[in-house]
Every structure is written in structure tokens, then in C-alpha cells.
Amino acid sequence: MKIKRSGPISRAVFWMAFWSWLEENEKIRTEAYIWELLWRVPLACAFWVIVVTLWLGVYGFLLVTNYAASELQEPTIIIITILYDTFLSFVLFQFFRSR
């Protein structure tokens, strides 16, 4: 005797199992995403705090000190700023590419 598998009950059981599996899978994926955010967001914030602090330190040193005012000309400060920005962009690119 052959079992008919295309009846309405079989389809209903299939869809119930499918939606149950999908909900469970989505729940696991969502929980993993939340846990990932819990450590990535503070890490990213700390990283940006460090970057901004370093940036303000270097930029402040160049602009505020007498050395920057007397010895360095404006184009030199601009070139150093561009090089520093390029370096930071490269570091950020490598950091986020590895994730």
C-alpha cells in the first residue's frame, strides 16, 4: 500500500514543522546577533574614543605648541594631517575588514 504524501494534512504538518524550525532558527540567530552586539558596540566605542583622543593629541600638539607656530608652516601641518588621516583610514579599514 502506497502512502499519499500530498494531502492537505501532510502539507499542514510540513508547514507547521517548517515555520517552527524557522522561528527557532531565527531566535537562535537573533540571540547570537544580540550577544555579538553586546561586545562589539562597546569595543567600537572604545576604539573611536582612542582614535579621537590620539587625533586631538597630535593635532593639538601641532597647533598649540610654540614649535608648531614658529617652526612649521601651514602646508606642513596640512601634509602631516593628511598623512595621519590616511594612516587612521588604513587602520580602520584593516580592523573592519578582519571582522
PDB file of C-alpha atoms in Angstrom:
ATOM      1  CA  MET A   1       0.000   0.000   0.000  1.00  0.00           C
ATOM      2  CA  LYS A   2       1.336   3.369  -1.010  1.00  0.00           C
ATOM      3  CA  ILE A   3       1.076   6.357   1.355  1.00  0.00           C
ATOM      4  CA  LYS A   4      -0.204   9.533  -0.217  1.00  0.00           C
ATOM      5  CA  ARG A   5       2.066  12.432   0.819  1.00  0.00           C
ATOM      6  CA  SER A   6       0.479  15.343  -0.973  1.00  0.00           C
ATOM      7  CA  GLY A   7      -2.733  15.617   1.000  1.00  0.00           C
ATOM      8  CA  PRO A   8      -3.796  18.686   2.948  1.00  0.00           C
ATOM      9  CA  ILE A   9      -2.791  17.143   6.294  1.00  0.00           C
ATOM     10  CA  SER A  10       0.701  16.347   5.050  1.00  0.00           C
ATOM     11  CA  ARG A  11       1.108  19.869   3.745  1.00  0.00           C
ATOM     12  CA  ALA A  12      -0.157  21.335   7.012  1.00  0.00           C
ATOM     13  CA  VAL A  13       2.261  19.201   9.024  1.00  0.00           C
ATOM     14  CA  PHE A  14       5.103  20.188   6.719  1.00  0.00           C
ATOM     15  CA  TRP A  15       4.340  23.912   7.002  1.00  0.00           C
ATOM     16  CA  MET A  16       3.900  23.690  10.779  1.00  0.00           C
ATOM     17  CA  ALA A  17       7.269  21.957  11.087  1.00  0.00           C
ATOM     18  CA  PHE A  18       8.870  24.391   8.665  1.00  0.00           C
ATOM     19  CA  TRP A  19       7.589  27.505  10.465  1.00  0.00           C
ATOM     20  CA  SER A  20       8.537  26.028  13.830  1.00  0.00           C
ATOM     21  CA  TRP A  21      12.056  25.342  12.578  1.00  0.00           C
ATOM     22  CA  LEU A  22      12.279  28.800  11.023  1.00  0.00           C
ATOM     23  CA  GLU A  23      11.164  30.529  14.230  1.00  0.00           C
ATOM     24  CA  GLU A  24      13.653  28.544  16.306  1.00  0.00           C
ATOM     25  CA  ASN A  25      16.448  29.212  13.826  1.00  0.00           C
ATOM     26  CA  GLU A  26      15.620  32.928  13.737  1.00  0.00           C
ATOM     27  CA  LYS A  27      15.527  33.026  17.545  1.00  0.00           C
ATOM     28  CA  ILE A  28      18.997  31.490  17.750  1.00  0.00           C
ATOM     29  CA  ARG A  29      20.302  33.853  15.074  1.00  0.00           C
ATOM     30  CA  THR A  30      18.787  36.880  16.841  1.00  0.00           C
ATOM     31  CA  GLU A  31      20.242  35.863  20.210  1.00  0.00           C
ATOM     32  CA  ALA A  32      23.674  35.388  18.650  1.00  0.00           C
ATOM     33  CA  TYR A  33      23.386  38.794  16.999  1.00  0.00           C
ATOM     34  CA  ILE A  34      22.438  40.445  20.295  1.00  0.00           C
ATOM     35  CA  TRP A  35      25.383  38.830  22.095  1.00  0.00           C
ATOM     36  CA  GLU A  36      27.665  39.901  19.280  1.00  0.00           C
ATOM     37  CA  LEU A  37      26.412  43.476  19.577  1.00  0.00           C
ATOM     38  CA  LEU A  38      26.942  43.436  23.330  1.00  0.00           C
ATOM     39  CA  TRP A  39      30.693  43.127  22.890  1.00  0.00           C
ATOM     40  CA  ARG A  40      31.140  44.835  19.521  1.00  0.00           C
ATOM     41  CA  VAL A  41      29.405  48.119  20.326  1.00  0.00           C
ATOM     42  CA  PRO A  42      31.480  48.893  23.459  1.00  0.00           C
ATOM     43  CA  LEU A  43      34.607  47.779  21.614  1.00  0.00           C
ATOM     44  CA  ALA A  44      33.835  50.100  18.703  1.00  0.00           C
ATOM     45  CA  CYS A  45      33.045  52.980  21.078  1.00  0.00           C
ATOM     46  CA  ALA A  46      36.318  52.435  22.951  1.00  0.00           C
ATOM     47  CA  PHE A  47      38.181  52.281  19.657  1.00  0.00           C
ATOM     48  CA  TRP A  48      36.696  55.588  18.492  1.00  0.00           C
ATOM     49  CA  VAL A  49      37.436  57.227  21.855  1.00  0.00           C
ATOM     50  CA  ILE A  50      41.076  56.180  21.480  1.00  0.00           C
ATOM     51  CA  VAL A  51      41.215  57.396  17.862  1.00  0.00           C
ATOM     52  CA  VAL A  52      39.657  60.765  18.691  1.00  0.00           C
ATOM     53  CA  THR A  53      41.944  61.184  21.705  1.00  0.00           C
ATOM     54  CA  LEU A  54      45.019  60.436  19.615  1.00  0.00           C
ATOM     55  CA  TRP A  55      43.802  62.732  16.872  1.00  0.00           C
ATOM     56  CA  LEU A  56      43.185  65.607  19.272  1.00  0.00           C
ATOM     57  CA  GLY A  57      46.552  64.991  20.910  1.00  0.00           C
ATOM     58  CA  VAL A  58      48.536  65.132  17.682  1.00  0.00           C
ATOM     59  CA  TYR A  59      46.509  67.951  16.191  1.00  0.00           C
ATOM     60  CA  GLY A  60      46.601  69.913  19.440  1.00  0.00           C
ATOM     61  CA  PHE A  61      50.340  69.436  19.706  1.00  0.00           C
ATOM     62  CA  LEU A  62      50.861  70.725  16.194  1.00  0.00           C
ATOM     63  CA  LEU A  63      48.597  73.738  16.525  1.00  0.00           C
ATOM     64  CA  VAL A  64      49.014  74.856  20.120  1.00  0.00           C
ATOM     65  CA  THR A  65      52.708  74.493  20.856  1.00  0.00           C
ATOM     66  CA  ASN A  66      55.198  77.180  20.005  1.00  0.00           C
ATOM     67  CA  TYR A  67      57.075  74.647  17.886  1.00  0.00           C
ATOM     68  CA  ALA A  68      54.148  74.296  15.508  1.00  0.00           C
ATOM     69  CA  ALA A  69      53.571  78.027  15.434  1.00  0.00           C
ATOM     70  CA  SER A  70      57.179  79.039  14.853  1.00  0.00           C
ATOM     71  CA  GLU A  71      58.867  76.161  13.008  1.00  0.00           C
ATOM     72  CA  LEU A  72      56.152  74.504  10.946  1.00  0.00           C
ATOM     73  CA  GLN A  73      54.423  76.266   8.116  1.00  0.00           C
ATOM     74  CA  GLU A  74      50.750  75.767   7.297  1.00  0.00           C
ATOM     75  CA  PRO A  75      51.367  73.375   4.347  1.00  0.00           C
ATOM     76  CA  THR A  76      53.480  71.139   6.590  1.00  0.00           C
ATOM     77  CA  ILE A  77      50.679  70.894   9.134  1.00  0.00           C
ATOM     78  CA  ILE A  78      48.230  70.068   6.351  1.00  0.00           C
ATOM     79  CA  ILE A  79      50.534  67.356   4.971  1.00  0.00           C
ATOM     80  CA  ILE A  80      51.015  65.818   8.423  1.00  0.00           C
ATOM     81  CA  THR A  81      47.250  65.912   8.958  1.00  0.00           C
ATOM     82  CA  ILE A  82      46.608  64.195   5.615  1.00  0.00           C
ATOM     83  CA  LEU A  83      49.198  61.505   6.364  1.00  0.00           C
ATOM     84  CA  TYR A  84      47.707  60.917   9.803  1.00  0.00           C
ATOM     85  CA  ASP A  85      44.177  60.682   8.360  1.00  0.00           C
ATOM     86  CA  THR A  86      45.402  58.241   5.718  1.00  0.00           C
ATOM     87  CA  PHE A  87      47.035  56.102   8.385  1.00  0.00           C
ATOM     88  CA  LEU A  88      43.870  56.092  10.500  1.00  0.00           C
ATOM     89  CA  SER A  89      41.752  55.194   7.475  1.00  0.00           C
ATOM     90  CA  PHE A  90      44.058  52.268   6.714  1.00  0.00           C
ATOM     91  CA  VAL A  91      43.908  51.063  10.323  1.00  0.00           C
ATOM     92  CA  LEU A  92      40.112  51.314  10.369  1.00  0.00           C
ATOM     93  CA  PHE A  93      39.856  49.518   7.027  1.00  0.00           C
ATOM     94  CA  GLN A  94      42.027  46.653   8.289  1.00  0.00           C
ATOM     95  CA  PHE A  95      40.108  46.500  11.568  1.00  0.00           C
ATOM     96  CA  PHE A  96      36.667  46.260   9.984  1.00  0.00           C
ATOM     97  CA  ARG A  97      37.828  44.022   7.129  1.00  0.00           C
ATOM     98  CA  SER A  98      39.016  41.429   9.641  1.00  0.00           C
ATOM     99  CA  ARG A  99      35.570  41.285  11.263  1.00  0.00           C
TER     100      ARG A  99
END
